[in-house]
XYZ file of C-alpha atoms in Angstrom:
702
model
C 43.267 100.703 3.622
C 41.377 100.241 6.804
C 41.155 96.423 6.721
C 45.102 96.609 6.342
C 45.703 98.975 9.602
C 43.173 96.464 11.254
C 45.357 93.464 10.161
C 48.677 95.254 11.445
C 46.496 96.303 14.623
C 45.789 91.982 14.993
C 49.336 91.473 14.369
C 50.458 93.945 16.907
C 48.173 93.088 19.962
C 48.879 89.086 18.996
C 52.523 90.164 19.322
C 52.766 91.691 22.581
C 50.178 89.360 23.951
C 52.502 86.594 23.459
C 55.156 88.394 25.228
C 53.009 88.609 28.024
C 51.413 85.042 28.512
C 53.307 82.997 31.346
C 52.430 79.220 31.603
C 51.783 77.132 35.283
C 52.451 73.440 34.409
C 51.241 71.018 37.269
C 51.479 67.174 37.056
C 47.484 66.199 37.197
C 47.361 63.544 40.418
C 49.809 61.667 41.787
C 52.280 59.536 39.966
C 51.432 56.412 38.533
C 54.384 54.397 38.886
C 57.972 54.651 39.762
C 61.212 53.495 38.383
C 63.419 52.649 41.538
C 66.860 52.167 39.209
C 66.305 55.322 37.596
C 64.471 56.758 40.347
C 62.342 58.583 37.899
C 58.406 58.725 38.800
C 55.944 58.477 35.922
C 52.827 60.410 35.526
C 49.837 60.203 33.188
C 48.528 63.617 32.698
C 50.112 67.494 32.699
C 48.092 70.413 33.210
C 48.748 73.687 31.099
C 47.060 76.873 32.682
C 48.197 80.772 31.546
C 48.326 82.889 34.238
C 45.214 85.578 34.485
C 43.525 83.443 31.969
C 40.635 80.930 32.867
C 40.307 77.239 31.825
C 43.085 74.979 31.948
C 44.165 72.064 28.971
C 45.182 68.637 30.065
C 47.516 66.910 28.118
C 47.922 63.173 27.850
C 50.354 60.743 26.281
C 49.317 59.957 22.820
C 48.331 63.705 22.134
C 50.290 65.861 19.879
C 51.760 69.029 20.826
C 53.624 71.987 19.970
C 56.704 72.351 21.253
C 58.787 75.955 21.530
C 61.712 76.205 19.316
C 63.681 78.873 17.416
C 60.794 80.240 15.186
C 57.658 81.371 17.035
C 55.398 81.230 14.102
C 56.402 77.771 13.196
C 57.188 75.925 16.668
C 58.204 72.548 17.028
C 55.475 69.530 16.467
C 55.900 65.821 18.203
C 53.841 63.231 19.555
C 53.534 62.594 23.649
C 55.101 59.246 24.127
C 55.073 59.353 27.900
C 55.700 61.930 31.013
C 58.194 61.219 33.980
C 60.077 63.345 36.134
C 62.495 63.513 39.319
C 60.589 63.745 42.466
C 62.951 65.844 44.427
C 63.892 68.567 41.992
C 60.134 68.763 40.473
C 61.576 68.494 37.026
C 59.129 67.484 34.476
C 60.593 65.927 31.473
C 58.577 64.121 28.505
C 59.977 61.868 25.926
C 57.997 62.622 22.229
C 58.245 60.939 18.645
C 59.529 64.181 16.166
C 57.684 65.594 12.999
C 59.328 67.749 10.592
C 58.059 70.534 9.620
C 58.690 71.632 5.279
C 61.171 74.367 6.865
C 62.812 72.212 9.066
C 64.339 69.925 5.894
C 67.659 71.449 4.380
C 67.225 73.545 1.656
C 69.183 71.167 -0.575
C 67.196 68.108 0.348
C 63.899 69.630 -0.521
C 64.175 68.744 -4.101
C 63.455 65.608 -3.278
C 59.687 65.467 -2.471
C 58.927 66.015 -6.107
C 56.425 68.814 -5.423
C 55.481 71.898 -4.092
C 54.519 71.088 -0.322
C 51.386 71.796 1.509
C 51.654 74.676 3.433
C 50.268 72.604 7.289
C 52.415 69.173 5.819
C 54.694 67.749 8.149
C 56.412 64.709 8.227
C 56.901 61.585 10.481
C 60.634 61.686 11.561
C 62.435 58.734 11.317
C 66.316 60.404 11.866
C 68.390 59.609 14.873
C 70.356 62.888 15.433
C 67.579 64.949 17.626
C 67.365 64.113 21.400
C 63.420 62.717 22.160
C 63.952 63.826 25.695
C 62.585 67.452 26.353
C 61.626 69.486 29.232
C 57.701 69.318 29.616
C 57.495 73.095 30.593
C 58.355 73.765 26.705
C 55.100 72.269 25.585
C 52.868 75.262 24.277
C 49.579 73.378 23.244
C 47.932 70.804 21.653
C 47.788 70.237 17.954
C 45.152 67.849 15.426
C 47.374 65.820 12.793
C 45.446 64.058 10.363
C 47.021 60.932 8.694
C 46.499 59.774 5.406
C 44.509 56.370 5.474
C 45.317 53.781 2.331
C 43.769 50.919 4.249
C 40.235 52.521 4.378
C 38.435 51.265 1.743
C 37.500 53.197 -1.549
C 39.956 55.849 -1.063
C 43.009 55.962 -3.112
C 46.294 56.236 -1.832
C 48.015 59.340 -3.864
C 44.595 61.234 -2.798
C 45.479 64.958 -2.958
C 45.186 67.739 0.460
C 42.592 69.395 1.729
C 42.378 72.781 1.042
C 45.283 75.518 3.425
C 43.201 77.047 6.560
C 41.855 74.387 8.983
C 42.859 76.089 12.038
C 45.240 73.812 14.213
C 45.365 70.869 11.824
C 48.311 69.502 10.244
C 48.293 67.058 7.619
C 51.248 63.398 7.566
C 51.620 61.653 4.566
C 55.372 60.745 4.289
C 58.287 60.285 6.765
C 61.505 61.624 6.157
C 64.880 59.909 7.339
C 67.055 62.752 6.840
C 68.076 61.330 3.350
C 64.852 60.076 1.582
C 61.047 60.759 1.810
C 58.843 57.549 2.035
C 55.184 56.768 2.300
C 53.808 56.573 5.695
C 53.500 53.760 7.583
C 50.081 53.878 9.005
C 50.924 51.417 11.927
C 53.308 54.195 13.397
C 50.175 56.707 13.453
C 48.060 54.403 15.766
C 49.074 52.132 18.840
C 46.952 49.292 17.016
C 46.940 49.434 13.117
C 43.371 49.306 11.598
C 42.765 46.400 9.496
C 41.713 47.060 5.951
C 38.249 45.305 6.179
C 37.427 47.070 9.222
C 36.012 50.895 9.558
C 37.624 53.503 12.130
C 36.188 52.845 15.732
C 34.014 56.015 16.240
C 33.608 57.829 19.796
C 30.036 58.402 21.079
C 27.956 61.303 19.925
C 28.879 64.534 21.403
C 26.222 66.607 23.137
C 27.055 69.595 20.851
C 24.383 70.214 17.923
C 25.832 68.734 14.407
C 27.225 71.288 11.858
C 25.798 72.270 8.857
C 28.709 71.329 7.069
C 29.428 68.170 9.088
C 32.265 66.172 7.293
C 31.501 63.109 5.287
C 33.169 62.023 1.842
C 30.877 62.253 -0.868
C 33.269 60.530 -3.448
C 33.573 57.515 -1.347
C 29.837 56.997 -0.042
C 28.729 57.685 -3.121
C 30.899 55.155 -5.279
C 29.978 52.556 -2.507
C 25.998 52.853 -3.154
C 26.607 52.834 -6.876
C 28.589 49.763 -6.762
C 25.868 47.858 -4.786
C 23.191 49.308 -7.006
C 24.573 47.681 -9.915
C 24.919 44.667 -8.349
C 21.541 44.551 -7.370
C 22.035 44.392 -3.684
C 20.071 46.035 -0.746
C 21.878 48.955 0.592
C 21.056 48.346 4.449
C 23.433 48.352 7.599
C 26.823 49.036 4.983
C 26.832 52.531 4.035
C 28.528 53.227 7.493
C 31.845 51.813 6.566
C 32.460 54.039 4.038
C 32.618 56.801 6.610
C 35.914 58.031 6.958
C 36.198 61.670 7.141
C 34.579 63.676 10.252
C 36.418 66.810 11.393
C 36.406 68.796 14.249
C 36.273 72.403 12.383
C 32.724 72.892 11.803
C 33.815 76.115 9.464
C 35.695 74.146 7.344
C 34.459 72.148 3.931
C 37.061 69.855 2.471
C 36.691 69.425 -1.106
C 39.469 66.255 -1.464
C 39.175 62.419 -0.417
C 41.043 60.366 1.492
C 41.929 61.698 4.848
C 40.008 60.914 8.136
C 39.771 61.507 11.338
C 38.812 59.050 13.800
C 38.151 61.473 16.999
C 35.591 63.665 15.023
C 32.616 64.717 17.498
C 30.096 64.008 14.714
C 30.842 60.640 13.964
C 28.118 59.074 16.002
C 25.063 61.529 14.851
C 26.674 61.058 10.796
C 26.255 57.298 11.479
C 22.811 57.414 12.448
C 21.902 59.771 10.162
C 23.435 58.274 6.974
C 22.116 54.407 8.109
C 18.645 55.911 8.938
C 18.349 57.704 5.094
C 20.185 54.967 3.340
C 17.594 52.340 4.356
C 14.785 54.890 3.334
C 15.474 55.623 -0.053
C 18.950 56.347 -2.065
C 17.177 59.956 -3.315
C 16.967 61.025 0.340
C 20.581 59.707 0.822
C 21.364 61.985 -1.840
C 20.212 64.788 -0.708
C 21.260 64.571 2.599
C 25.064 64.377 1.245
C 24.345 67.710 -0.428
C 22.994 69.293 2.284
C 26.339 68.538 4.474
C 28.277 69.879 1.719
C 26.375 72.855 1.042
C 26.198 72.121 -2.815
C 23.751 72.198 -5.377
C 22.515 68.541 -6.795
C 23.976 67.370 -9.921
C 26.456 70.349 -10.214
C 29.389 69.552 -12.084
C 33.003 70.216 -10.897
C 35.213 72.949 -12.411
C 38.380 71.971 -13.176
C 40.403 74.172 -11.014
C 43.759 76.325 -11.753
C 46.376 74.742 -10.298
C 47.777 77.455 -7.418
C 51.387 76.067 -7.974
C 51.757 75.966 -11.337
C 56.003 75.667 -12.556
C 56.428 76.763 -15.519
C 58.800 74.004 -17.318
C 61.448 74.250 -20.107
C 60.868 71.983 -23.192
C 63.028 68.859 -23.358
C 65.526 68.554 -25.847
C 65.102 67.123 -28.826
C 68.174 66.166 -30.422
C 71.031 65.416 -27.511
C 74.247 67.903 -27.228
C 76.585 67.510 -29.759
C 79.598 66.143 -28.667
C 82.939 67.751 -29.002
C 84.125 67.444 -32.869
C 87.587 67.511 -32.522
C 90.354 67.604 -29.758
C 90.950 71.336 -29.572
C 86.951 71.571 -29.262
C 87.206 68.843 -26.252
C 89.945 70.987 -24.664
C 88.464 74.706 -24.853
C 84.886 72.755 -22.683
C 87.425 71.459 -20.226
C 88.595 74.340 -19.761
C 86.135 76.608 -19.414
C 85.439 78.399 -15.821
C 81.885 76.791 -15.328
C 83.340 73.394 -15.874
C 83.716 71.370 -12.926
C 87.128 69.903 -12.375
C 87.385 65.871 -11.513
C 89.561 67.363 -8.625
C 91.522 70.398 -7.554
C 95.181 70.120 -7.559
C 97.467 72.138 -5.789
C 94.864 72.980 -2.725
C 95.525 69.889 -0.866
C 96.422 71.246 2.706
C 93.957 74.256 2.390
C 91.176 71.496 1.626
C 92.161 69.308 4.533
C 92.391 72.102 6.986
C 88.967 73.292 5.947
C 87.351 69.887 6.133
C 88.723 69.322 9.354
C 87.772 72.063 10.975
C 83.539 72.118 9.807
C 84.147 68.256 10.355
C 84.893 68.594 14.325
C 82.485 71.097 14.503
C 79.578 69.240 13.684
C 80.865 66.411 15.382
C 80.692 68.418 18.497
C 77.541 70.218 17.765
C 79.621 73.265 18.606
C 79.594 77.033 16.651
C 82.949 78.493 14.919
C 84.128 80.938 12.020
C 86.633 80.740 9.604
C 88.026 83.615 7.591
C 89.205 82.781 4.430
C 91.463 85.178 2.434
C 93.431 85.402 -0.970
C 93.710 87.454 -3.979
C 90.769 86.761 -7.068
C 91.058 83.351 -8.799
C 93.163 81.497 -6.127
C 90.666 78.223 -5.590
C 88.943 79.797 -2.318
C 85.278 79.389 -3.114
C 85.891 76.233 -5.180
C 87.495 74.279 -2.302
C 85.213 75.077 -0.109
C 82.554 74.147 -2.334
C 84.358 70.591 -2.925
C 84.582 70.284 1.151
C 81.228 70.780 1.555
C 80.283 68.424 -0.964
C 83.028 65.270 0.372
C 80.722 66.426 4.175
C 77.494 66.244 2.622
C 78.533 62.872 1.450
C 79.782 61.270 4.593
C 76.813 62.484 6.179
C 74.646 60.677 3.997
C 77.223 57.574 4.999
C 76.196 58.722 8.038
C 79.900 58.880 9.640
C 78.885 62.246 10.950
C 75.532 64.264 12.013
C 73.615 65.776 9.477
C 73.647 69.590 9.439
C 72.159 72.095 7.443
C 74.263 74.430 4.211
C 73.514 77.522 3.162
C 75.170 79.862 0.659
C 75.011 83.707 0.138
C 77.539 86.017 -2.081
C 77.464 89.304 -1.503
C 77.880 90.366 -5.109
C 74.639 89.493 -5.569
C 72.917 92.024 -3.219
C 72.037 95.614 -3.491
C 72.494 96.045 -0.075
C 74.447 94.224 2.953
C 71.601 94.218 5.114
C 69.593 91.664 2.368
C 71.824 89.412 3.766
C 69.662 88.766 6.714
C 66.812 88.184 4.554
C 68.164 85.610 2.305
C 69.696 83.615 5.216
C 66.531 83.461 6.980
C 64.614 82.624 4.162
C 67.038 79.719 3.060
C 67.073 78.803 6.476
C 63.247 78.936 7.343
C 61.597 79.300 4.397
C 59.920 82.093 5.520
C 60.032 86.003 4.214
C 60.604 88.858 6.058
C 61.881 92.609 6.489
C 65.762 93.067 6.847
C 65.079 94.622 10.804
C 62.434 91.674 11.260
C 65.032 88.950 10.000
C 67.763 90.232 11.776
C 66.162 89.935 14.815
C 64.761 86.556 13.783
C 68.007 85.259 13.541
C 69.087 86.386 16.594
C 66.831 84.797 18.972
C 67.727 81.554 16.852
C 71.395 81.958 17.816
C 70.858 82.594 20.949
C 68.373 80.638 22.299
C 68.867 76.905 23.021
C 65.908 74.435 21.472
C 65.306 70.475 21.659
C 65.566 69.903 17.919
C 68.814 71.641 16.722
C 71.137 70.902 13.774
C 74.470 72.234 12.963
C 74.176 74.907 10.060
C 76.962 75.538 7.929
C 77.175 79.319 6.644
C 79.067 80.171 3.458
C 79.569 83.911 3.321
C 81.264 84.792 -0.515
C 82.659 88.385 -1.586
C 82.652 89.405 1.980
C 84.498 92.671 1.316
C 80.966 93.858 0.068
C 78.891 93.658 2.893
C 80.655 96.765 4.279
C 78.167 98.797 5.767
C 79.030 102.309 8.219
C 78.495 100.406 11.614
C 79.949 97.356 10.220
C 77.087 95.404 11.880
C 76.545 92.857 9.319
C 80.077 91.961 9.142
C 79.821 91.474 12.950
C 76.931 89.924 13.584
C 78.292 87.449 11.306
C 81.799 87.014 13.256
C 79.768 86.938 16.256
C 76.829 84.528 15.965
C 78.830 81.768 15.928
C 80.054 82.764 19.675
C 76.945 81.572 21.165
C 76.672 79.019 23.193
C 73.484 77.300 21.798
C 74.202 78.628 17.995
C 75.697 75.757 16.489
C 76.434 77.593 13.784
C 79.610 77.709 11.500
C 80.607 80.482 9.724
C 82.900 80.246 6.625
C 83.782 83.783 5.313
C 85.845 84.454 1.452
C 87.086 87.766 1.289
C 89.831 89.286 -1.036
C 92.061 91.233 2.049
C 93.938 89.348 4.897
C 93.261 92.114 7.716
C 89.503 92.643 7.113
C 88.506 91.713 10.689
C 90.909 93.857 12.171
C 90.159 96.835 10.243
C 85.957 96.555 10.679
C 86.112 95.625 14.071
C 88.557 98.449 15.560
C 85.863 99.033 17.983
C 84.142 95.796 18.700
C 86.797 93.783 20.702
C 87.960 91.599 17.403
C 90.305 89.156 19.388
C 87.375 87.667 21.545
C 86.033 86.374 18.360
C 88.621 83.814 18.143
C 88.712 83.515 14.136
C 90.193 80.426 12.550
C 91.972 81.957 9.424
C 92.976 80.873 5.810
C 95.098 82.344 3.463
C 95.318 81.111 -0.485
C 98.681 82.670 -1.756
C 99.337 83.276 -5.655
C 99.323 80.269 -7.711
C 103.143 79.671 -8.992
C 103.941 79.415 -12.456
C 104.073 75.048 -11.930
C 100.843 74.877 -10.226
C 98.879 76.805 -12.734
C 100.597 74.484 -14.796
C 99.427 71.619 -13.137
C 95.981 72.906 -13.233
C 95.858 73.722 -16.576
C 97.245 70.106 -17.293
C 94.582 68.033 -15.169
C 91.552 70.029 -16.387
C 92.675 68.566 -20.017
C 93.203 65.341 -18.438
C 95.240 63.521 -21.315
C 93.878 65.420 -24.085
C 96.827 66.534 -26.221
C 95.943 69.551 -27.402
C 98.874 71.817 -26.095
C 102.707 71.954 -26.579
C 104.489 71.905 -23.373
C 105.873 75.480 -24.538
C 103.169 76.917 -25.068
C 101.619 75.577 -21.616
C 104.520 77.124 -19.869
C 104.452 80.496 -21.506
C 100.910 81.096 -20.494
C 101.577 79.742 -16.670
C 104.748 82.093 -16.528
C 102.764 85.294 -17.960
C 99.963 85.188 -15.670
C 102.029 84.074 -12.515
C 103.972 86.941 -12.635
C 100.545 89.411 -12.951
C 99.093 87.964 -10.301
C 98.623 83.878 -10.217
C 94.940 84.049 -11.094
C 93.882 80.585 -12.638
C 90.679 82.481 -14.087
C 92.663 84.316 -16.477
C 94.927 81.420 -17.209
C 92.229 79.534 -18.225
C 90.495 82.047 -20.218
C 94.182 82.462 -22.125
C 94.208 79.323 -22.864
C 90.562 78.674 -24.402
C 91.461 81.848 -26.394
C 94.629 80.080 -27.809
C 92.447 76.905 -28.764
C 89.996 79.194 -30.789
C 93.120 81.091 -32.510
C 94.578 77.339 -33.171
C 91.316 75.887 -34.794
C 90.728 79.383 -37.089
C 94.522 79.671 -38.742
C 94.419 75.382 -39.273
C 94.055 74.972 -43.239
C 91.298 72.386 -42.675
C 88.535 72.116 -39.829
C 89.045 68.500 -39.214
C 92.895 69.726 -38.484
C 93.762 68.206 -35.294
C 97.100 70.038 -34.740
C 98.367 71.318 -31.025
C 98.530 74.959 -29.391
C 101.456 76.109 -30.315
C 103.611 79.600 -29.270
C 102.490 81.580 -31.696
C 98.995 80.908 -30.748
C 99.765 81.587 -27.084
C 101.136 85.021 -28.212
C 98.941 86.166 -30.201
C 95.971 85.397 -27.412
C 98.465 87.360 -25.040
C 98.373 90.341 -27.287
C 94.321 90.213 -27.127
C 93.926 89.555 -23.385
C 96.815 92.429 -22.457
C 96.733 94.907 -25.480
C 92.855 96.348 -25.254
C 92.355 99.854 -25.778
C 92.171 100.697 -22.230
C 95.490 98.704 -21.885
C 96.696 101.675 -25.008
C 95.427 104.540 -23.026
C 97.583 103.247 -20.052
C 100.714 103.344 -21.745
C 99.993 106.318 -23.121
C 98.860 108.082 -19.934
C 100.974 110.777 -18.090
C 103.382 109.761 -15.355
C 101.078 111.740 -12.865
C 98.376 109.595 -14.240
C 99.679 106.603 -13.798
C 101.030 106.974 -10.491
C 96.931 107.819 -9.429
C 95.915 104.637 -10.901
C 98.885 103.159 -8.782
C 97.873 104.642 -5.918
C 94.040 103.569 -6.709
C 95.009 100.247 -6.963
C 97.417 100.283 -3.492
C 94.324 101.947 -1.790
C 91.540 99.041 -3.248
C 94.430 96.360 -1.217
C 94.009 98.258 1.944
C 90.463 98.510 1.832
C 89.832 95.129 0.629
C 87.386 96.943 -1.476
C 86.417 97.994 -5.017
C 85.404 101.356 -4.510
C 87.463 104.434 -2.750
C 86.856 108.198 -1.905
C 89.441 110.312 -4.024
C 90.665 111.440 -0.425
C 92.034 107.999 0.129
C 93.402 107.461 -3.020
C 94.932 111.197 -2.736
C 97.156 110.200 0.311
C 98.422 107.292 -1.588
C 99.290 109.488 -4.345
C 101.202 111.734 -2.662
C 103.073 108.671 -0.749
C 103.816 107.219 -4.333
C 105.100 110.547 -5.364
C 107.512 111.265 -2.397
C 109.316 107.788 -3.109
C 109.818 108.437 -6.777
C 110.802 111.381 -6.265
C 108.170 113.608 -7.918
C 106.789 116.664 -6.724
C 103.376 116.072 -4.981
C 100.517 117.842 -6.885
C 98.017 120.047 -5.005
C 94.722 118.818 -3.975
C 92.811 120.824 -7.609
C 95.621 119.125 -9.216
C 94.940 115.538 -8.041
C 91.375 116.083 -9.083
C 92.240 117.220 -12.740
C 94.141 114.078 -13.067
C 91.409 112.163 -11.585
C 88.928 113.815 -13.904
C 91.223 113.089 -17.426
C 91.325 109.720 -16.309
C 87.448 109.623 -15.749
C 87.131 111.051 -19.712
C 89.093 108.172 -20.559
C 86.709 106.129 -18.994
C 89.291 104.319 -17.289
C 87.734 104.976 -14.226
C 84.113 105.490 -12.651
C 83.823 108.631 -10.783
C 80.459 109.883 -9.023
C 78.624 112.025 -11.408
C 76.953 113.539 -8.325
C 80.196 115.641 -7.002
C 83.437 116.802 -7.850
C 85.007 117.167 -4.242
C 87.285 114.843 -2.211
C 84.733 112.824 -1.284
C 83.843 111.770 -4.732
C 83.867 108.378 -5.101
C 86.003 106.116 -7.814
C 85.922 102.922 -9.171
C 87.886 101.280 -11.635
C 86.398 100.563 -15.205
C 89.381 97.864 -16.087
C 90.393 95.074 -14.576
C 93.288 95.098 -11.857
C 95.463 92.419 -13.979
C 95.264 94.892 -17.246
C 96.157 97.707 -15.246
C 99.151 95.884 -13.545
C 100.211 94.470 -17.073
C 100.155 97.532 -18.638
C 102.056 99.480 -16.036
C 104.800 96.485 -15.531
C 105.222 96.878 -19.484
C 105.459 100.419 -19.609
C 108.354 100.549 -16.743
C 110.029 97.640 -18.529
């Protein structure tokens, strides 16, 4: 408990200290050169100091630096190439080569890595979407980047990463060009490539005393000694060629091979000591290495359990069974989860959404589109197809790269979890809802030198309703920020949801672009089923037309139409005289499927209910449409019920009589009622689908 309190105190101190830090940037010396054509001065170094603190950091081209970005915990990483500025305005600029952290790689591209990334791993950026010119006053500090060295003798190319924890040290092994990860060319990490036959150059000895855990690759040097001893050669003068792993952090002891730092401060000392011991005896040399690594001689290594063990699903021993007849194939094609080859009847909506998102990505601006329509009208499927086509265009370099994030209100137990999921998918960072909201607010409000457009899809927006409406308001407001570069696509079932939730928030200034998906007509439903079957002759024309007309008359829900057709194929297959029969689905099969779908015990109960009970169910549906939600209070429904009574010419009920009607519907399990209260604020939900209620009420009135 005490340790936890101390940790929290340290975090708070670090947070408030960061707020008070103010850095001062000054050129070190006079300009080294001047470009008359560009009227630009070039400088060799920049001094960075912190007000109120002693000391100063000098940054020169060729060093690796941290640059202020959206996320304070993961600033941008880059290599300085040159400094320049304008003498009149005293502006300080820098040209950099970017590196990319794992959290900056798009979420859908991380699987291309094929493994779990190292916590301190970065990638050499080879893309062309980021501006390489930055404000030099955004540099925070220097950082050490250690590169993998496949050209060093005795070092395998696939060497593992060192253990995490070395302070201010990052590791680069691969390059990233926004499409694929590739092995890093060592020539990119240094001005002059080091030949494979020569060891890296070593700096003069440091005046500091050598650490007890000075870093040398035990395996590589040991293998070199063993190979020369097997050949009968002597060991003088050759041990220094195996030296390739000094490190500046004296508190860490690496346990892997294949990483080197040519700028280590103890290089000369180690070179002298190793040469001295090798010339005297191999035994002394062996104990020297054990002393450097603080290890016991002849201690075998114990295999370690992998820290990122991933469970795997056993592979299929036999291939999946193919459809045995036409009806089975039709049933597989008509499944809701089956991805169709095209989206018929939504060509215009697809083009409008595509043009909207493409223009925002091309211009580097933000915007919000509100997509509404009743369930089953193809809203989510159309947006997914738009994103798939845009990602393909990005892979072909037709548009700039962008990041796609999707959240669904139905998958959240609390609306404020939207902040947590968005932040985690953007940065791989876990935080509480309040902290995530603050980080996202800063990310979408502040400018950053390297920022790609983010496309955010929010499905089932109706379920993100809160009392203060802060979640929905932020989702609509963030794209309007100047530096956000955020495109939000929201999907809901209600057309006027933004106006009702933004009644006190000036909804007009949000600048929403609207898109309304109308219910499918019977011809469109028939075309959707025909395109799904794709020349598979399994239905009679009259049977398809009957299903389409029935569903279009109720709701126009394409998913309900597909379910009825699938059930009709099952009925046809079971009623066939032989299992191998390929008879078509006819009118009788469709009628039987319709009776099953719309003749459940719930529908029978609705048909047998009293007039006031049926009117109360109609009031529930009307209130749900008005709210855009699947839940309401009894008081809200009762207002609708009294209005319907006047329209139908019936005597309005009193509050107690209305509560009795509601309780009877709850006892039949047609409604779900809040058990903790029995007053007018009791919450009410439907226990059956709205289509079933509409079908039962229309059939009863007919």
